[in-house]
Amino acid sequence: MKRRLLTLVSSVAVLLLFSMVVAAMPAEVDQWLQEVKLGPYAEEEIDWDEIYELAKAEGKVVIYTSSSRTISLQDEFEALYPGVELETYHLGTTGSIDKLYREQLSGIYNCDIIHASGYPFQLNVLAKDY
């Protein structure tokens, strides 16, 4: 029971933090969120077939990760989603955040998924200016 309550409280805290960050997003980020139907603009019903077709058109999914186990998912992922390459970078938490941050400062938006520990801290680091 305590574990469920802690999970619920943690989830609510992360959602509140995210909603505060989204509320202060620059106009171009808000416009992008609308275009790609993410964050507060996510649709209730997600058309996964459409998302798969868009992923095939893009050609790959890029993950920056702190876990070496993510790399082992490549064969299974590519078998499940033919036409979409899984490109993983095992960089550790600090390396993943640093690479994402430096790229975005340079206008490079290469990463689709960041998988690392310490999400509340990461949110503060990556969205500190919003």
mmCIF file of C-alpha atoms in Angstrom, residues 10-105:
data_model
loop_
_atom_site.group_PDB
_atom_site.id
_atom_site.type_symbol
_atom_site.label_atom_id
_atom_site.label_comp_id
_atom_site.label_asym_id
_atom_site.label_seq_id
_atom_site.Cartn_x
_atom_site.Cartn_y
_atom_site.Cartn_z
ATOM 1 C CA SER A 10 5.756 10.679 -7.380
ATOM 2 C CA SER A 11 3.729 10.477 -10.579
ATOM 3 C CA VAL A 12 1.605 13.459 -9.613
ATOM 4 C CA ALA A 13 4.721 15.481 -8.745
ATOM 5 C CA VAL A 14 6.330 14.717 -12.126
ATOM 6 C CA LEU A 15 3.089 15.613 -13.944
ATOM 7 C CA LEU A 16 2.852 18.900 -12.050
ATOM 8 C CA LEU A 17 6.458 19.736 -12.889
ATOM 9 C CA PHE A 18 5.858 18.887 -16.528
ATOM 10 C CA SER A 19 2.687 20.984 -16.673
ATOM 11 C CA MET A 20 4.558 23.979 -15.222
ATOM 12 C CA VAL A 21 7.317 23.565 -17.797
ATOM 13 C CA VAL A 22 4.836 23.175 -20.676
ATOM 14 C CA ALA A 23 2.914 26.260 -19.536
ATOM 15 C CA ALA A 24 6.075 28.350 -19.898
ATOM 16 C CA MET A 25 7.272 26.900 -23.218
ATOM 17 C CA PRO A 26 8.330 29.304 -25.955
ATOM 18 C CA ALA A 27 5.823 29.790 -28.786
ATOM 19 C CA GLU A 28 7.845 27.706 -31.278
ATOM 20 C CA VAL A 29 7.955 24.749 -28.876
ATOM 21 C CA ASP A 30 4.230 25.056 -28.215
ATOM 22 C CA GLN A 31 3.588 25.165 -31.968
ATOM 23 C CA TRP A 32 5.716 22.043 -32.473
ATOM 24 C CA LEU A 33 3.834 20.233 -29.690
ATOM 25 C CA GLN A 34 0.581 21.075 -31.480
ATOM 26 C CA GLU A 35 1.903 19.887 -34.854
ATOM 27 C CA VAL A 36 3.114 16.542 -33.545
ATOM 28 C CA LYS A 37 0.205 16.109 -31.110
ATOM 29 C CA LEU A 38 2.289 15.736 -27.948
ATOM 30 C CA GLY A 39 2.018 17.002 -24.375
ATOM 31 C CA PRO A 40 -1.247 18.846 -23.778
ATOM 32 C CA TYR A 41 -2.187 18.321 -27.450
ATOM 33 C CA ALA A 42 -1.991 14.532 -27.394
ATOM 34 C CA GLU A 43 -5.094 12.900 -28.783
ATOM 35 C CA GLU A 44 -7.133 10.564 -26.594
ATOM 36 C CA GLU A 45 -7.026 7.843 -29.236
ATOM 37 C CA ILE A 46 -3.585 7.320 -30.740
ATOM 38 C CA ASP A 47 -3.372 5.935 -34.271
ATOM 39 C CA TRP A 48 -0.345 3.656 -33.883
ATOM 40 C CA ASP A 49 -0.480 2.670 -37.560
ATOM 41 C CA GLU A 50 -0.046 6.342 -38.508
ATOM 42 C CA ILE A 51 2.845 6.680 -36.049
ATOM 43 C CA TYR A 52 4.501 3.576 -37.504
ATOM 44 C CA GLU A 53 4.174 4.978 -41.050
ATOM 45 C CA LEU A 54 5.686 8.288 -39.925
ATOM 46 C CA ALA A 55 8.533 6.407 -38.203
ATOM 47 C CA LYS A 56 9.227 4.439 -41.404
ATOM 48 C CA ALA A 57 9.315 7.699 -43.357
ATOM 49 C CA GLU A 58 11.839 9.107 -40.873
ATOM 50 C CA GLY A 59 13.779 5.840 -40.939
ATOM 51 C CA LYS A 60 15.057 5.536 -37.394
ATOM 52 C CA VAL A 61 14.457 6.017 -33.702
ATOM 53 C CA VAL A 62 17.403 7.487 -31.769
ATOM 54 C CA ILE A 63 17.854 6.705 -28.067
ATOM 55 C CA TYR A 64 20.415 8.205 -25.681
ATOM 56 C CA THR A 65 20.586 5.838 -22.725
ATOM 57 C CA SER A 66 22.327 5.176 -19.463
ATOM 58 C CA SER A 67 21.607 1.449 -19.735
ATOM 59 C CA SER A 68 23.640 -0.958 -21.843
ATOM 60 C CA ARG A 69 20.575 -3.238 -21.900
ATOM 61 C CA THR A 70 18.805 -0.858 -24.287
ATOM 62 C CA ILE A 71 21.274 -1.776 -27.025
ATOM 63 C CA SER A 72 20.159 -5.427 -26.793
ATOM 64 C CA LEU A 73 16.642 -4.381 -27.891
ATOM 65 C CA GLN A 74 17.786 -3.463 -31.398
ATOM 66 C CA ASP A 75 17.186 -6.813 -33.131
ATOM 67 C CA GLU A 76 13.783 -7.343 -31.513
ATOM 68 C CA PHE A 77 12.695 -3.749 -32.209
ATOM 69 C CA GLU A 78 13.726 -3.892 -35.866
ATOM 70 C CA ALA A 79 11.964 -7.275 -36.286
ATOM 71 C CA LEU A 80 8.755 -5.822 -34.803
ATOM 72 C CA TYR A 81 8.988 -2.606 -36.842
ATOM 73 C CA PRO A 82 10.540 -3.376 -40.248
ATOM 74 C CA GLY A 83 11.787 -0.247 -41.956
ATOM 75 C CA VAL A 84 12.633 1.548 -38.709
ATOM 76 C CA GLU A 85 16.223 1.360 -37.460
ATOM 77 C CA LEU A 86 16.908 1.587 -33.718
ATOM 78 C CA GLU A 87 20.013 3.708 -33.144
ATOM 79 C CA THR A 88 21.195 3.629 -29.533
ATOM 80 C CA TYR A 89 23.937 5.549 -27.771
ATOM 81 C CA HIS A 90 25.024 4.166 -24.397
ATOM 82 C CA LEU A 91 26.317 7.380 -22.815
ATOM 83 C CA GLY A 92 25.391 7.132 -19.136
ATOM 84 C CA THR A 93 23.062 9.627 -17.479
ATOM 85 C CA THR A 94 25.437 12.598 -17.547
ATOM 86 C CA GLY A 95 26.613 11.861 -21.078
ATOM 87 C CA SER A 96 23.062 11.468 -22.384
ATOM 88 C CA ILE A 97 21.900 14.745 -20.867
ATOM 89 C CA ASP A 98 25.055 16.552 -21.984
ATOM 90 C CA LYS A 99 24.762 15.312 -25.590
ATOM 91 C CA LEU A 100 21.066 16.211 -25.783
ATOM 92 C CA TYR A 101 21.668 19.642 -24.263
ATOM 93 C CA ARG A 102 24.631 20.517 -26.515
ATOM 94 C CA GLU A 103 22.827 19.345 -29.640
ATOM 95 C CA GLN A 104 19.693 21.316 -28.886
ATOM 96 C CA LEU A 105 21.717 24.463 -28.145
#
